[in-house]
């Protein structure tokens, strides 16, 4: 599609600036700090309409009145929001490594183990090369196919220009501007993200993935995603990729909003492997994300699947508001913490409509000195007759210095509701390991096999090729956890 | 904070000797500073008592109230009415005493309790001693005219391999009331304590109770708690398994009366290896009531071979009722067995149909099923008099011996 091509051309142009006119690049970056002026600047640079600027400012003013939440079971020094630069797009490549030789050899080793092609390795590590050419043709073919189906899949900043009525109607309708501290911050300063619109009755002809969106590479720390599935439509969206992503940003505060109308289905899969910091817990990403799906229509379905292996701190609760009668919410999660990683993750299922059903399957794996928490809320309102929930959260501990925690909240106001919650915590059985070792399987391989078995219920929910990669990813992430 | 608390404290502390007054003054100031916890605090998310700050409570005068059949047969008694020891009805009056509060206060409520503490049970058993009869402690409060408050602190210290059974009954009737009851328990190696706690606080009353227990090596605490009042009750259990092989088993049943709000916060900390903990809570939650259950098991680093289980089951019987359950686990050791489960549901229609098909009318069938559901907890009560009294209070059909 034309827009995509223009976009790529734009991107290329900016790159050239980067090579030729250093000053031009600098003007793209706002000095660190957050104020109304910065927000006005971001909005102006993106040529946004007045209502969006107002929306941002409203969120910012609310954010100023809020305090950073303390309830999560994670520890980190306070974040200095004035030390962050809120607009730097594209990210200056001169700060990045010039070639793979300059990239951390450990990162490269991991890429090799995951079997990632060289070109992709360069892209992931942030090396300033023209990788785009490979993807242009791919991207345009996809664009064409999607356009034929009537699917809109573009950066959200582009959608603001091209489809303002849709963005205005749905943006902030699932995650209100003042929903929580980090969502408010995101609303004030978000720079880009994806926009997906699946029209009535359309089954999206392919899995949508940010991975193919070449311009998606440096969306930055305040990503905003909005997916709308109209009546009877279906879409499967995959975010992230399996290779660890080099990123200099400390704080990532993204917001994802999903809207499913009558009979629509959205499947949202995430493989998150941001830089987790080193063995000593230095560096790494703070991944503070608000993800929420609104089953607005009857018989709609939203399914979240996540594999979380990266980030120094993960703090996210992909949720479903089951508003439509007979709507279904699902949450499948594998979260792994190794070394000094911390994760406080889970879901919220809010049952509003009649005969709504939700399923939660959460698998937490904790190794090294990792701290892993499942935090889930199942709320059944008075109106939600015959609501059903099944929750299963299992923890696997590897080593005696890690932690596994569970905080399941249930709030029920309807007597016809049926809720079940089950949880187990265990370590890898000596007998299981012994059995594998006796059959000539190395300890590392045995652990990886057992962990994969532990996660099978979740992996089977992932699109095929990613399930395979996710398994590999777990094995790599667990390296050094045993022995 | 209303001025009434300050006035009540001045009136109360005026009667004390100087050292005691200074100690309590410090506690009161801490309470005045901290106040009551608010709903923004995670631990108080479902129970809002912040309104208590504006109330105007005074320490009530001594009164005589009809305790009916509250006093259990076959037990020694220690009876308090409005915080005053009732010597005529107390056969174990010698066990009454006031002990200065130790350590810092956990929160404003603990400070309030320490400032006003009017004394309570002081039970100390020497090594190898066994309490001959169960001890029944009744703390009743009636505030017929003005809003009244009572604060008591009880202490149980069992020496090595000693044994005791203690029943606490907290009840309140009449006008607006506030009671804080704190039970501090210390078990030496091998000691065994069977503890019962029954709450029957009528509408208009607020009961804030805390049971704080520290268990040494191979000691055992078994507790059964029952809530059947229509007021607001909040119970905190803080049980620390400090010595290897210690065991705590906690079973609770709650069936609040209309308008009632019951909040149980049970925490067990496994601080030593080879300890065992069990939590079993069952709730029957009917119209205009709300039940909150927060179980929390913490396994500290090094507490290997921990064996713990939390089971929470709720029957929600009305669309005007609410259940909030949260069985938490915090685990910092790897060789542990920790399970927890929570369910919320209604009466099984099939079981109801089965009973009705055998000629049992709907009301009776329902009552039988509820009794069976509650039976899991009530069966753990080893005192027949208490079990029968609770069975009647909870409105279950009397237990009949099965004919051969």
PDB file of C-alpha atoms in Angstrom, chain A residues 65-231:
ATOM      1  CA  UNK A  65      -1.741  13.987  40.823  1.00  0.00           C
ATOM      2  CA  UNK A  66      -1.050  10.263  41.017  1.00  0.00           C
ATOM      3  CA  UNK A  67       1.636   8.443  42.952  1.00  0.00           C
ATOM      4  CA  UNK A  68       3.604   5.469  41.677  1.00  0.00           C
ATOM      5  CA  UNK A  69       1.907   2.259  42.812  1.00  0.00           C
ATOM      6  CA  UNK A  70       3.731   0.304  45.492  1.00  0.00           C
ATOM      7  CA  UNK A  71       1.658  -2.859  45.793  1.00  0.00           C
ATOM      8  CA  UNK A  72       3.527  -5.011  43.316  1.00  0.00           C
ATOM      9  CA  UNK A  73       5.918  -7.583  44.728  1.00  0.00           C
ATOM     10  CA  UNK A  74       8.945  -6.058  43.029  1.00  0.00           C
ATOM     11  CA  UNK A  75      11.773  -3.862  44.184  1.00  0.00           C
ATOM     12  CA  UNK A  76      13.528  -1.164  42.235  1.00  0.00           C
ATOM     13  CA  UNK A  77      14.900   2.285  42.896  1.00  0.00           C
ATOM     14  CA  UNK A  78      12.503   5.168  42.198  1.00  0.00           C
ATOM     15  CA  UNK A  79      12.318   6.213  38.573  1.00  0.00           C
ATOM     16  CA  UNK A  80      13.391   9.735  37.698  1.00  0.00           C
ATOM     17  CA  UNK A  81      10.819  10.732  35.108  1.00  0.00           C
ATOM     18  CA  UNK A  82      12.613  13.986  34.400  1.00  0.00           C
ATOM     19  CA  UNK A  83      15.719  12.071  33.297  1.00  0.00           C
ATOM     20  CA  UNK A  84      13.894  10.371  30.431  1.00  0.00           C
ATOM     21  CA  UNK A  85      13.758  11.784  26.950  1.00  0.00           C
ATOM     22  CA  UNK A  86      10.193  11.487  25.740  1.00  0.00           C
ATOM     23  CA  UNK A  87      10.732  12.023  22.073  1.00  0.00           C
ATOM     24  CA  UNK A  88      13.603  10.620  20.101  1.00  0.00           C
ATOM     25  CA  UNK A  89      12.455   9.186  16.862  1.00  0.00           C
ATOM     26  CA  UNK A  90      14.098   7.633  15.060  1.00  0.00           C
ATOM     27  CA  UNK A  91      16.517   6.656  17.719  1.00  0.00           C
ATOM     28  CA  UNK A  92      19.913   7.919  16.916  1.00  0.00           C
ATOM     29  CA  UNK A  93      21.890   5.101  15.441  1.00  0.00           C
ATOM     30  CA  UNK A  94      25.175   6.727  16.137  1.00  0.00           C
ATOM     31  CA  UNK A  95      24.688   5.673  19.733  1.00  0.00           C
ATOM     32  CA  UNK A  96      24.339   2.065  18.632  1.00  0.00           C
ATOM     33  CA  UNK A  97      27.107  -0.312  17.704  1.00  0.00           C
ATOM     34  CA  UNK A  98      28.560   0.119  14.226  1.00  0.00           C
ATOM     35  CA  UNK A  99      28.840  -3.574  13.511  1.00  0.00           C
ATOM     36  CA  UNK A 100      28.225  -6.910  15.171  1.00  0.00           C
ATOM     37  CA  UNK A 101      31.817  -6.874  16.439  1.00  0.00           C
ATOM     38  CA  UNK A 102      30.804  -4.214  18.906  1.00  0.00           C
ATOM     39  CA  UNK A 103      27.845  -6.151  20.236  1.00  0.00           C
ATOM     40  CA  UNK A 104      28.039  -7.997  23.546  1.00  0.00           C
ATOM     41  CA  UNK A 105      29.365 -11.471  22.610  1.00  0.00           C
ATOM     42  CA  UNK A 106      26.942 -13.072  25.055  1.00  0.00           C
ATOM     43  CA  UNK A 107      24.028 -11.623  23.134  1.00  0.00           C
ATOM     44  CA  UNK A 108      25.453 -12.989  19.883  1.00  0.00           C
ATOM     45  CA  UNK A 109      25.886 -16.402  21.426  1.00  0.00           C
ATOM     46  CA  UNK A 110      22.231 -16.398  22.378  1.00  0.00           C
ATOM     47  CA  UNK A 111      21.213 -15.413  18.852  1.00  0.00           C
ATOM     48  CA  UNK A 112      23.261 -18.272  17.499  1.00  0.00           C
ATOM     49  CA  UNK A 113      21.551 -20.722  19.816  1.00  0.00           C
ATOM     50  CA  UNK A 114      18.149 -19.476  18.769  1.00  0.00           C
ATOM     51  CA  UNK A 115      19.184 -19.849  15.128  1.00  0.00           C
ATOM     52  CA  UNK A 116      18.534 -16.266  14.125  1.00  0.00           C
ATOM     53  CA  UNK A 117      19.853 -15.236  10.692  1.00  0.00           C
ATOM     54  CA  UNK A 118      22.726 -12.773  10.632  1.00  0.00           C
ATOM     55  CA  UNK A 119      20.715  -9.945   9.115  1.00  0.00           C
ATOM     56  CA  UNK A 120      18.115 -10.216  11.793  1.00  0.00           C
ATOM     57  CA  UNK A 121      20.781 -10.364  14.452  1.00  0.00           C
ATOM     58  CA  UNK A 122      22.049  -7.010  13.259  1.00  0.00           C
ATOM     59  CA  UNK A 123      18.614  -5.541  13.336  1.00  0.00           C
ATOM     60  CA  UNK A 124      17.869  -6.822  16.795  1.00  0.00           C
ATOM     61  CA  UNK A 125      21.159  -5.673  18.217  1.00  0.00           C
ATOM     62  CA  UNK A 126      20.453  -2.229  16.836  1.00  0.00           C
ATOM     63  CA  UNK A 127      23.281  -2.133  14.355  1.00  0.00           C
ATOM     64  CA  UNK A 128      22.862   0.732  11.926  1.00  0.00           C
ATOM     65  CA  UNK A 129      22.578  -1.072   8.611  1.00  0.00           C
ATOM     66  CA  UNK A 130      20.066  -1.061   5.831  1.00  0.00           C
ATOM     67  CA  UNK A 131      18.218  -4.171   6.716  1.00  0.00           C
ATOM     68  CA  UNK A 132      14.984  -2.705   5.477  1.00  0.00           C
ATOM     69  CA  UNK A 133      15.498  -3.737   1.883  1.00  0.00           C
ATOM     70  CA  UNK A 134      14.935  -7.385   2.699  1.00  0.00           C
ATOM     71  CA  UNK A 135      11.654  -6.629   4.260  1.00  0.00           C
ATOM     72  CA  UNK A 136      10.236  -4.079   1.872  1.00  0.00           C
ATOM     73  CA  UNK A 137       8.910  -6.633  -0.552  1.00  0.00           C
ATOM     74  CA  UNK A 138       7.604  -8.837   2.232  1.00  0.00           C
ATOM     75  CA  UNK A 139       5.860  -5.955   3.899  1.00  0.00           C
ATOM     76  CA  UNK A 140       4.250  -4.688   0.730  1.00  0.00           C
ATOM     77  CA  UNK A 141       2.928  -8.086  -0.267  1.00  0.00           C
ATOM     78  CA  UNK A 142       1.348  -8.382   3.120  1.00  0.00           C
ATOM     79  CA  UNK A 143      -0.050  -4.903   2.906  1.00  0.00           C
ATOM     80  CA  UNK A 144      -1.705  -5.693  -0.391  1.00  0.00           C
ATOM     81  CA  UNK A 145      -3.281  -8.861   0.863  1.00  0.00           C
ATOM     82  CA  UNK A 146      -4.559  -7.133   3.978  1.00  0.00           C
ATOM     83  CA  UNK A 147      -5.960  -4.208   2.008  1.00  0.00           C
ATOM     84  CA  UNK A 148      -7.905  -6.607  -0.199  1.00  0.00           C
ATOM     85  CA  UNK A 149      -9.564  -7.980   2.913  1.00  0.00           C
ATOM     86  CA  UNK A 150     -10.277  -4.465   4.162  1.00  0.00           C
ATOM     87  CA  UNK A 151      -7.987  -4.841   7.143  1.00  0.00           C
ATOM     88  CA  UNK A 152      -6.238  -1.727   8.394  1.00  0.00           C
ATOM     89  CA  UNK A 153      -2.840  -2.422   9.900  1.00  0.00           C
ATOM     90  CA  UNK A 154      -0.623   0.595  10.343  1.00  0.00           C
ATOM     91  CA  UNK A 155       1.263   2.677  12.895  1.00  0.00           C
ATOM     92  CA  UNK A 156      -1.116   4.391  15.257  1.00  0.00           C
ATOM     93  CA  UNK A 157       0.299   7.814  14.352  1.00  0.00           C
ATOM     94  CA  UNK A 158      -0.669   7.114  10.756  1.00  0.00           C
ATOM     95  CA  UNK A 159      -4.119   5.954  11.821  1.00  0.00           C
ATOM     96  CA  UNK A 160      -4.601   9.254  13.648  1.00  0.00           C
ATOM     97  CA  UNK A 161      -4.166  10.998  10.291  1.00  0.00           C
ATOM     98  CA  UNK A 162      -5.940   8.525   8.008  1.00  0.00           C
ATOM     99  CA  UNK A 163      -8.705   7.145  10.221  1.00  0.00           C
ATOM    100  CA  UNK A 164      -9.231   9.785  12.913  1.00  0.00           C
ATOM    101  CA  UNK A 165     -12.872   8.801  13.447  1.00  0.00           C
ATOM    102  CA  UNK A 166     -11.914   5.239  14.419  1.00  0.00           C
ATOM    103  CA  UNK A 167      -9.036   6.257  16.645  1.00  0.00           C
ATOM    104  CA  UNK A 168     -11.094   8.907  18.353  1.00  0.00           C
ATOM    105  CA  UNK A 169     -13.949   6.490  18.942  1.00  0.00           C
ATOM    106  CA  UNK A 170     -11.859   3.718  20.474  1.00  0.00           C
ATOM    107  CA  UNK A 171      -8.658   5.213  21.893  1.00  0.00           C
ATOM    108  CA  UNK A 172      -8.857   5.265  25.662  1.00  0.00           C
ATOM    109  CA  UNK A 173     -12.217   3.498  25.655  1.00  0.00           C
ATOM    110  CA  UNK A 174     -10.740   0.352  27.192  1.00  0.00           C
ATOM    111  CA  UNK A 175      -7.906   1.828  29.226  1.00  0.00           C
ATOM    112  CA  UNK A 176      -9.138   5.285  30.320  1.00  0.00           C
ATOM    113  CA  UNK A 177      -6.560   8.067  30.371  1.00  0.00           C
ATOM    114  CA  UNK A 178      -6.279   8.030  34.150  1.00  0.00           C
ATOM    115  CA  UNK A 179      -6.538   4.257  34.602  1.00  0.00           C
ATOM    116  CA  UNK A 180      -3.284   3.841  36.453  1.00  0.00           C
ATOM    117  CA  UNK A 181      -0.001   5.610  36.937  1.00  0.00           C
ATOM    118  CA  UNK A 182       1.854   4.156  33.973  1.00  0.00           C
ATOM    119  CA  UNK A 183      -1.157   4.130  31.663  1.00  0.00           C
ATOM    120  CA  UNK A 184      -1.650   7.831  32.354  1.00  0.00           C
ATOM    121  CA  UNK A 185       2.014   8.453  31.599  1.00  0.00           C
ATOM    122  CA  UNK A 186       1.744   6.467  28.389  1.00  0.00           C
ATOM    123  CA  UNK A 187      -1.367   8.369  27.313  1.00  0.00           C
ATOM    124  CA  UNK A 188       0.451  11.641  27.826  1.00  0.00           C
ATOM    125  CA  UNK A 189       3.606  10.798  25.906  1.00  0.00           C
ATOM    126  CA  UNK A 190       3.042   7.771  23.651  1.00  0.00           C
ATOM    127  CA  UNK A 191       4.990   8.064  20.453  1.00  0.00           C
ATOM    128  CA  UNK A 192       3.827   5.177  18.335  1.00  0.00           C
ATOM    129  CA  UNK A 193       2.484   1.650  18.164  1.00  0.00           C
ATOM    130  CA  UNK A 194       0.159  -0.437  16.067  1.00  0.00           C
ATOM    131  CA  UNK A 195      -3.367   0.119  14.923  1.00  0.00           C
ATOM    132  CA  UNK A 196      -5.460  -2.778  13.688  1.00  0.00           C
ATOM    133  CA  UNK A 197      -9.002  -2.633  12.386  1.00  0.00           C
ATOM    134  CA  UNK A 198     -10.778  -5.759  11.185  1.00  0.00           C
ATOM    135  CA  UNK A 199     -14.071  -4.920   9.500  1.00  0.00           C
ATOM    136  CA  UNK A 200     -17.330  -6.756  10.016  1.00  0.00           C
ATOM    137  CA  UNK A 201     -17.289 -10.435   9.130  1.00  0.00           C
ATOM    138  CA  UNK A 202     -13.669 -10.513   7.999  1.00  0.00           C
ATOM    139  CA  UNK A 203     -11.323 -13.215   9.065  1.00  0.00           C
ATOM    140  CA  UNK A 204      -7.874 -11.651   8.897  1.00  0.00           C
ATOM    141  CA  UNK A 205      -6.031 -13.575   6.159  1.00  0.00           C
ATOM    142  CA  UNK A 206      -2.776 -13.872   8.090  1.00  0.00           C
ATOM    143  CA  UNK A 207      -1.284 -13.603  11.532  1.00  0.00           C
ATOM    144  CA  UNK A 208      -0.476  -9.978  12.153  1.00  0.00           C
ATOM    145  CA  UNK A 209       2.847  -9.372  13.706  1.00  0.00           C
ATOM    146  CA  UNK A 210       4.812  -6.315  14.700  1.00  0.00           C
ATOM    147  CA  UNK A 211       7.811  -8.267  13.556  1.00  0.00           C
ATOM    148  CA  UNK A 212       6.944  -7.625   9.931  1.00  0.00           C
ATOM    149  CA  UNK A 213       6.293  -3.989  10.565  1.00  0.00           C
ATOM    150  CA  UNK A 214       9.760  -2.769   9.757  1.00  0.00           C
ATOM    151  CA  UNK A 215       9.085   0.711  11.001  1.00  0.00           C
ATOM    152  CA  UNK A 216       8.142  -0.857  14.275  1.00  0.00           C
ATOM    153  CA  UNK A 217      11.750  -1.453  15.163  1.00  0.00           C
ATOM    154  CA  UNK A 218      12.247   1.428  17.493  1.00  0.00           C
ATOM    155  CA  UNK A 219       8.782   2.203  18.689  1.00  0.00           C
ATOM    156  CA  UNK A 220      10.334   3.398  21.837  1.00  0.00           C
ATOM    157  CA  UNK A 221       9.324   3.013  25.360  1.00  0.00           C
ATOM    158  CA  UNK A 222       5.794   4.314  25.289  1.00  0.00           C
ATOM    159  CA  UNK A 223       4.083   2.101  22.797  1.00  0.00           C
ATOM    160  CA  UNK A 224       0.359   2.297  22.177  1.00  0.00           C
ATOM    161  CA  UNK A 225      -1.570  -0.467  20.466  1.00  0.00           C
ATOM    162  CA  UNK A 226      -5.225  -0.438  19.531  1.00  0.00           C
ATOM    163  CA  UNK A 227      -6.979  -3.415  17.958  1.00  0.00           C
ATOM    164  CA  UNK A 228     -10.619  -3.330  16.945  1.00  0.00           C
ATOM    165  CA  UNK A 229     -12.456  -6.405  15.723  1.00  0.00           C
ATOM    166  CA  UNK A 230     -15.898  -5.595  14.330  1.00  0.00           C
ATOM    167  CA  UNK A 231     -18.882  -7.933  14.417  1.00  0.00           C
TER     168      UNK A 231
END
